Coordinates of C-alpha atoms in Angstrom, one line a residue:
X1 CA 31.7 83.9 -67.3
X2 CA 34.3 83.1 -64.5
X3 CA 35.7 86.9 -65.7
X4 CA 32.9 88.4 -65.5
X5 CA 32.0 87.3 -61.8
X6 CA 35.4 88.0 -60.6
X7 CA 34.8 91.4 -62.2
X8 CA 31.5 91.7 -60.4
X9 CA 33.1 90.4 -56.8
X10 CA 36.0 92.8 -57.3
X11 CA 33.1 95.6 -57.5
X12 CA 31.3 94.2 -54.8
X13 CA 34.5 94.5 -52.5
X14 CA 35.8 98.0 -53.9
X15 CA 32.2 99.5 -52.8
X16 CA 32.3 97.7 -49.6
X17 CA 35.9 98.8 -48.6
X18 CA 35.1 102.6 -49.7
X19 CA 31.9 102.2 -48.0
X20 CA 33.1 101.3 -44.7
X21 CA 35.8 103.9 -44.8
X22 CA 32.7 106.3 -45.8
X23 CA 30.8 105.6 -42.8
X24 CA 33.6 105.1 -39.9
X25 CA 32.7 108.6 -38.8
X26 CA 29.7 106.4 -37.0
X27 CA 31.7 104.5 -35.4
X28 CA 33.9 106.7 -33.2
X29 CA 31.4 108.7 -31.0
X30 CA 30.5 104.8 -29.8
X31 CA 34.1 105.0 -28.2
X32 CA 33.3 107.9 -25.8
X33 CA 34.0 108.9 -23.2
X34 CA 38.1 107.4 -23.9
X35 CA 39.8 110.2 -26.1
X36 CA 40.9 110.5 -29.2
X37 CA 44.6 109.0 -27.9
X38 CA 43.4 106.4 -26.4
X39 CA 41.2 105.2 -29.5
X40 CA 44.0 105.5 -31.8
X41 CA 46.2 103.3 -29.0
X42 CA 43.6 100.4 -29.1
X43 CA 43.3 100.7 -32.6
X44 CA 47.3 100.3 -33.3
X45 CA 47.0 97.3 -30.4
X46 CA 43.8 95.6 -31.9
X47 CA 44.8 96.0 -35.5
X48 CA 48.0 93.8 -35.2
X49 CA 46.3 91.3 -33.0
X50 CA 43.7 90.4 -35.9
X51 CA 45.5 91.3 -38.9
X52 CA 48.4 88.6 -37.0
X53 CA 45.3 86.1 -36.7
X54 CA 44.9 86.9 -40.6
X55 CA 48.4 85.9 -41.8
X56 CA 48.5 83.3 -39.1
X57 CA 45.5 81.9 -41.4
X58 CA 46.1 82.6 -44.5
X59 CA 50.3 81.3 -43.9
X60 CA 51.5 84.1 -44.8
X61 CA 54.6 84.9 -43.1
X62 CA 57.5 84.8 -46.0
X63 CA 57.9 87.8 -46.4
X64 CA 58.9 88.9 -42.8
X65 CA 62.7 87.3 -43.7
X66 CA 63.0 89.3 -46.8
X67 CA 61.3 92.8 -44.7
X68 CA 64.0 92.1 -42.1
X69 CA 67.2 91.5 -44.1
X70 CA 66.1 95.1 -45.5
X71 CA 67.2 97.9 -43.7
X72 CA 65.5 100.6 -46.0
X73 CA 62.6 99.0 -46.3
X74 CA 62.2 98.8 -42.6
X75 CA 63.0 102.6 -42.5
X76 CA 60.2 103.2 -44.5
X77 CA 57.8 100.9 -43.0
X78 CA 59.1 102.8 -39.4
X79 CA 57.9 106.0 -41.6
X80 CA 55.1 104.8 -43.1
X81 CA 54.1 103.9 -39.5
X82 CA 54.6 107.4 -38.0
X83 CA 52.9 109.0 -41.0
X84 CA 49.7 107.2 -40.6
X85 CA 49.7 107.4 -36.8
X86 CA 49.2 111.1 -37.6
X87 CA 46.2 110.9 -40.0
X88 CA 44.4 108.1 -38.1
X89 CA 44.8 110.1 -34.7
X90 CA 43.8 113.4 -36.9
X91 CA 41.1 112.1 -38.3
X92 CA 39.3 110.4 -34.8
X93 CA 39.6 113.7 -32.9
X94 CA 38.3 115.3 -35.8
X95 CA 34.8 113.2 -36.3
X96 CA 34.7 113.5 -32.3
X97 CA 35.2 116.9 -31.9
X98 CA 32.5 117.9 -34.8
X99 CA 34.9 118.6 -38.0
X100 CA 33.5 116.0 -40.2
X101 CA 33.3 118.1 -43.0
X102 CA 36.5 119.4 -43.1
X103 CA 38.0 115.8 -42.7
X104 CA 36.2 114.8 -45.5
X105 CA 37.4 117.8 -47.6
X106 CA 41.3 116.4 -46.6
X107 CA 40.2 112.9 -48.5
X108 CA 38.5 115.1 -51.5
X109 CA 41.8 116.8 -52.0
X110 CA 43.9 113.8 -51.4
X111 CA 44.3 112.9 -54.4
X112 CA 45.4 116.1 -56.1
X113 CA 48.2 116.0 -53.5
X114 CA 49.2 112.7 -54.5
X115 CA 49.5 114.3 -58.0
X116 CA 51.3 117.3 -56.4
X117 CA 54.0 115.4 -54.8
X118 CA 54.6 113.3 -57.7
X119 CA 56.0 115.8 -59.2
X120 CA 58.2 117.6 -56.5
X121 CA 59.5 114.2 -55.6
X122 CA 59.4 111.9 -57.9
X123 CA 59.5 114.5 -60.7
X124 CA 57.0 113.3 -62.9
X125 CA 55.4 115.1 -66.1
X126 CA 51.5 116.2 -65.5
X127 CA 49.2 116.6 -68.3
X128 CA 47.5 119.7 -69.0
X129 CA 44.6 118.7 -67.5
X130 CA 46.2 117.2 -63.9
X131 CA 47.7 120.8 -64.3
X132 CA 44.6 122.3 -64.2
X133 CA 43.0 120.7 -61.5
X134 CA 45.9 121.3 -59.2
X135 CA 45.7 124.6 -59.7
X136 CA 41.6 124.8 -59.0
X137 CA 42.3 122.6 -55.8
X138 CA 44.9 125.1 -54.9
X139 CA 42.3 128.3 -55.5
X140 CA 39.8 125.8 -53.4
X141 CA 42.1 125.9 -50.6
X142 CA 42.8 129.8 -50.6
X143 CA 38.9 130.4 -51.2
X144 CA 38.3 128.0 -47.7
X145 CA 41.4 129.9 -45.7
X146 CA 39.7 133.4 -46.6
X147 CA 36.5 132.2 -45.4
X148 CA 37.7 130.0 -42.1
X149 CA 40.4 132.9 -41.6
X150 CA 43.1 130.5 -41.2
X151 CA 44.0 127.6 -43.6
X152 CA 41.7 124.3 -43.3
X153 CA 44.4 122.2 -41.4
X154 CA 42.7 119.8 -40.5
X155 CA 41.9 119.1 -44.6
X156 CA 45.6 119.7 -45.3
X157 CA 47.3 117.4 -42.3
X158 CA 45.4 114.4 -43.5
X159 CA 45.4 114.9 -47.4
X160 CA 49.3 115.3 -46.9
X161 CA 50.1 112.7 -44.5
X162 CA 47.7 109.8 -46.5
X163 CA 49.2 111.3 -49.8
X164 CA 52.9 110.7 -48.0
X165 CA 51.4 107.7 -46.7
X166 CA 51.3 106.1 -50.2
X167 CA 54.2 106.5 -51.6
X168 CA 55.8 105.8 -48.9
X169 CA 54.3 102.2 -49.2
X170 CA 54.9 102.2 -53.1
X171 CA 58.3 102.4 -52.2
X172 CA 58.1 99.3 -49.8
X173 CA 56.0 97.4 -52.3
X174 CA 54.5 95.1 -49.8
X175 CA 50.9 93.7 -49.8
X176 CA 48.2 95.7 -48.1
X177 CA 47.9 93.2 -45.0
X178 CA 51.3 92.6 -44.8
X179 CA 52.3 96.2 -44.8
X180 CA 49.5 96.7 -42.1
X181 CA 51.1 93.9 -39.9
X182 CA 54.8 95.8 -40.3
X183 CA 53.3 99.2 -39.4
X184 CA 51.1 98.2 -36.8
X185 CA 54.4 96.6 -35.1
X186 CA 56.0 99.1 -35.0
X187 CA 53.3 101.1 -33.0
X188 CA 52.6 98.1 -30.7
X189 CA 55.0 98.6 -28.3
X190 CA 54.3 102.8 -27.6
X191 CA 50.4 102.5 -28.2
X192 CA 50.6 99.6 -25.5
X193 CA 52.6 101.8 -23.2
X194 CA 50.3 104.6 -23.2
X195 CA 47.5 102.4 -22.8
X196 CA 49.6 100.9 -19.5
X197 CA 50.2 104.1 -18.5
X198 CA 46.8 105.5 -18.4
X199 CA 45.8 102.2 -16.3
X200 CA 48.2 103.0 -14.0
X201 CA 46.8 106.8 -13.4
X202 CA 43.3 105.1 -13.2
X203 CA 41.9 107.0 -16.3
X204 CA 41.8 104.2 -19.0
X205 CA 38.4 103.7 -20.5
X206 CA 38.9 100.1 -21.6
X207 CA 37.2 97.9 -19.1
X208 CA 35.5 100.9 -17.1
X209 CA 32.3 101.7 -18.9
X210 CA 30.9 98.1 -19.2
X211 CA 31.2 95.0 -21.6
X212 CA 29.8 96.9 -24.5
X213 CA 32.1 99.3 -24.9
X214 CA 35.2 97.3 -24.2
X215 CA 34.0 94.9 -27.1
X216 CA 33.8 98.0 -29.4
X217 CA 37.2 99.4 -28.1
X218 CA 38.9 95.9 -29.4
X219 CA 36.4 96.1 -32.6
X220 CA 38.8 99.4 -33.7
X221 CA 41.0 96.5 -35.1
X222 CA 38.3 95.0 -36.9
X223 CA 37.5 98.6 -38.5
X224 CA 40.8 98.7 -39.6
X225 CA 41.9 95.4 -41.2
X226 CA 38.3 94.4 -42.7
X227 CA 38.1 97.2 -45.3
X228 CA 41.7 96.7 -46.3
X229 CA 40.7 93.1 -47.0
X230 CA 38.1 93.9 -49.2
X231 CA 40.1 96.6 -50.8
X232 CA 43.0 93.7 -51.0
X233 CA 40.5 91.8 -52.8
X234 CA 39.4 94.6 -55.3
X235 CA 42.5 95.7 -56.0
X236 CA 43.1 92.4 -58.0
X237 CA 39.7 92.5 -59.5
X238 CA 39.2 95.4 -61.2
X239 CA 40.5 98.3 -63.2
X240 CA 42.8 101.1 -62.0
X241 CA 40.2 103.3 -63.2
X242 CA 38.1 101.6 -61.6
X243 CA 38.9 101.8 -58.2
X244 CA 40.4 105.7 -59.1
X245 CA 36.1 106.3 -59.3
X246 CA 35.5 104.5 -56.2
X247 CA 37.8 106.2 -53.5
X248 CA 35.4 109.4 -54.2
X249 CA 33.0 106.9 -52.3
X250 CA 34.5 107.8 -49.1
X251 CA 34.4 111.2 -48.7
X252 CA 31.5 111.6 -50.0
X253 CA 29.7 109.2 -47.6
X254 CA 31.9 110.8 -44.6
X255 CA 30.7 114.4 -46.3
X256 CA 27.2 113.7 -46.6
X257 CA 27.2 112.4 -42.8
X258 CA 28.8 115.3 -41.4
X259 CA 26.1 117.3 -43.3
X260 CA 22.9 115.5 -42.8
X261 CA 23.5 113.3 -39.7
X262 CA 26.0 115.8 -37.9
X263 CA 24.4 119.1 -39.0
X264 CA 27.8 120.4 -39.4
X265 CA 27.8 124.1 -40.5
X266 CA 28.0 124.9 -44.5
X267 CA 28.5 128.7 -44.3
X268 CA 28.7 130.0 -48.6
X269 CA 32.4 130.1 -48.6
X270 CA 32.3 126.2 -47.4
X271 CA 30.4 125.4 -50.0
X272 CA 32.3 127.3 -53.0
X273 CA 35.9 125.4 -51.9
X274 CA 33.8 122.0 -51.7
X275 CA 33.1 123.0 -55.3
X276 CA 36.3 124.0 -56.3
X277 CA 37.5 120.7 -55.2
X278 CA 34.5 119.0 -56.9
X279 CA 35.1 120.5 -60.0
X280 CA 39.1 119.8 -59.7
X281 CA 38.5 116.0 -59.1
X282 CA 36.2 115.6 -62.1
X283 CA 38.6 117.5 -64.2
X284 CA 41.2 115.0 -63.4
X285 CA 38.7 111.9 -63.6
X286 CA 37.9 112.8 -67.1
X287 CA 41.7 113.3 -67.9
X288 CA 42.6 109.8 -66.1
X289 CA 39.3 108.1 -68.1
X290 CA 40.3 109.7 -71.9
X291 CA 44.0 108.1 -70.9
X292 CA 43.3 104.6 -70.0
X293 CA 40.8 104.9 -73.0
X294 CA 43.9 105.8 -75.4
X295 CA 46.0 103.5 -74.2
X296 CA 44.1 100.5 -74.6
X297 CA 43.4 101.8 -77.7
X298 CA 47.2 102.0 -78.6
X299 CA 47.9 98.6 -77.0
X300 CA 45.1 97.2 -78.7
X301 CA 46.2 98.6 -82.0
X302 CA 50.0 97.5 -81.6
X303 CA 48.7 93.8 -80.5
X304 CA 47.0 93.9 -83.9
X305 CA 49.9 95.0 -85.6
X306 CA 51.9 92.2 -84.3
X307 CA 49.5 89.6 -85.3
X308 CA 49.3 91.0 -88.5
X309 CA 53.4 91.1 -88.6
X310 CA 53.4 87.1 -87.6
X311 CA 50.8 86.2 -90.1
X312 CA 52.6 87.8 -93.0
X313 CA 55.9 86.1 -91.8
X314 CA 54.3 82.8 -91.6
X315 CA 52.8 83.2 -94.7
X316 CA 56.4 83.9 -96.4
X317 CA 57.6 80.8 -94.6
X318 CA 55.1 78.7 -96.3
X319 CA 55.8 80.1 -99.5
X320 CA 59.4 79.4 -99.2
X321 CA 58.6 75.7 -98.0
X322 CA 56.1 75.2 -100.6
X323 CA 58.8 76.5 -103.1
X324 CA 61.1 74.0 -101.7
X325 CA 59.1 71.1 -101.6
X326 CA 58.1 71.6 -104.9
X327 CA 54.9 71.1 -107.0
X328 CA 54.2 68.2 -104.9
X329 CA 54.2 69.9 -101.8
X330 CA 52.2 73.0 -103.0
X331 CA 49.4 70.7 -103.7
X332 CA 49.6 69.0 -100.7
X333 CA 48.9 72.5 -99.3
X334 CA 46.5 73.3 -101.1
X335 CA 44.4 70.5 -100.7
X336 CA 45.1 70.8 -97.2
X337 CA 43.3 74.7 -97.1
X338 CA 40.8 73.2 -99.3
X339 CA 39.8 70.4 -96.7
X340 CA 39.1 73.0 -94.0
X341 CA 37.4 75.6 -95.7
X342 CA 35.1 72.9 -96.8
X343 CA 34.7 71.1 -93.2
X344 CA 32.1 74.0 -92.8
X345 CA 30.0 72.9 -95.5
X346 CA 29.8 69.1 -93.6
X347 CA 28.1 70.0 -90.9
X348 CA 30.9 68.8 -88.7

């Protein structure tokens, strides 16, 4: 039972997280009339000051001796850093600026990228079918460049720089609020001198346009941390595969809103690289499902294997005891497997 809830909370959090990420697009047009700069600047400020309130919390502050006796890893945490600094300005000056759409298109293709730079940098070995839908995604990326007639950067900047983003962080192999505390340290310092500096030319938004929209201006950290907690808490919850089915949440929801709630264009060529893509990502679903399947199956099948190995060898072991104990001893087995088959019959 106590599985089977976790299971069900780890759901529960997964949606929520994907959910939120869906329907950020809301959030930013509520931050005009500051730009896209400025946003991502409070957002870098805000986000350490409440994931910091997190740790302070939850005591979790070990692992800032081990981050800074590391040298690489705090290259790659500076990297990290810059890389997502890119897609999270990218993608606010996108939703307010009207490309909803096409940002949602970068998180669609995200994950074939992922599968793209595995293999040019960590040189890994794609299946047939992870072959297949790279190529499709690719097609769905020329089919969009003909029709916009110029490539959809927007799409390409944020599926490559998230893509980056992650294994980058593999490679630091810190926890999600952790890692968020690193990066957004390292931002701190610019993010709060650009925010100083617009004060001082009298153009900063925070604190000019009422209580309302300073509170939301200092909510961008809320935006931020809360769905990486609940993605935190999935993430030890449920499945891979799982949480592989979810992230398709979030572009959907960001799709779908730039669609029906944005009325953002959807010209034929639009909608024959959205289904390119569609058709690329449940290509490599189905691939990712049949796999897991198989190897639970072969895991399952070599557990069972093993039992069946350790039965048979303590069944020789008894034999041999039983051989040298003698006729005594075999009977006192025997009576011994005769007492508990029959302790069914007793009712007991």
């Amino acid at each position: 039972m106590k599985t089977e809830n976790e299971g069900r909370a780890g759901l529960l959090h997964g949606i929520g997280a994907y959910a939120m990420w869906g329907l950020v697009p809301l959030f930013w047009p509520l931050l005009k009339p500051a730009g896209a700069i400025e946003i991502l600047a409070h957002r870098m400020v805000w986000s350490l000051a409440f994931v910091g309130l997190a740790l302070l919390v939850l005591r979790r502050w070990g692992w800032m001796r081990e981050l800074v006796r590391s040298p690489r890893k705090l290259g790659l945490i500076a990297l990290a850093a810059t890389v997502i600094t890119v897609n999270w300005g990218l993608y606010i000056w996108s939703v307010n600026t009207g490309h909803v759409v096409e940002a949602s298109l970068g998180y669609f293709i995200n994950p074939l990228v992922t599968i793209a730079l595995g293999v040019l940098v960590l040189q890994e070995r794609l299946r047939p079918a992870q072959w297949a839908a790279v190529g499709i995604g690719f097609a769905a990326v020329l089919v969009l460049a003909v029709g916009y007639g110029q490539p959809p950067w927007i799409s390409l900047v944020l599926a490559f720089s998230f893509a980056l983003y992650g294994l980058v962080k593999k490679k630091v192999n810190i926890g999600g609020l952790e890692s968020l505390a690193a990066e957004t340290a390292v931002q701190f310092l610019p993010a709060l001198a650009y925010l100083a500096w617009l004060g001082g030319r009298g153009t900063l938004a925070f604190g000019s346009h009422g209580a309302g929209h300073t509170a939301l201006l200092a909510a961008t950290g809320l935006v931020t941390a809360i769905p990486l907690v609940c993605f935190g808490a999935a993430a030890i919850r449920v499945p891979l595969s799982t949480l592989g089915l979810l992230q398709y949440l979030a572009p959907t929801f960001q799709f779908l809103l730039g669609v029906l709630y944005f009325h953002e264009a959807m010209p034929p060529e639009r909608w024959a690289g959205f289904s390119l893509v569609w058709l690329a990502l449940t290509i490599l679903t189905w691939d990712a499902l049949r796999t897991n399947r198989r190897s639970r199956a072969a895991i399952a099948a070599a557990t069972a294997a093993g039992a069946g190995a350790a039965g048979a060898a303590g069944a020789v072991g008894k034999a041999e005891a039983a051989e040298v104990a003698g006729p005594a001893g075999a009977a006192g087995t025997a009576g011994a497997a005769g007492t508990v088959e029959a302790t069914p019959a007793t009712g007991r």
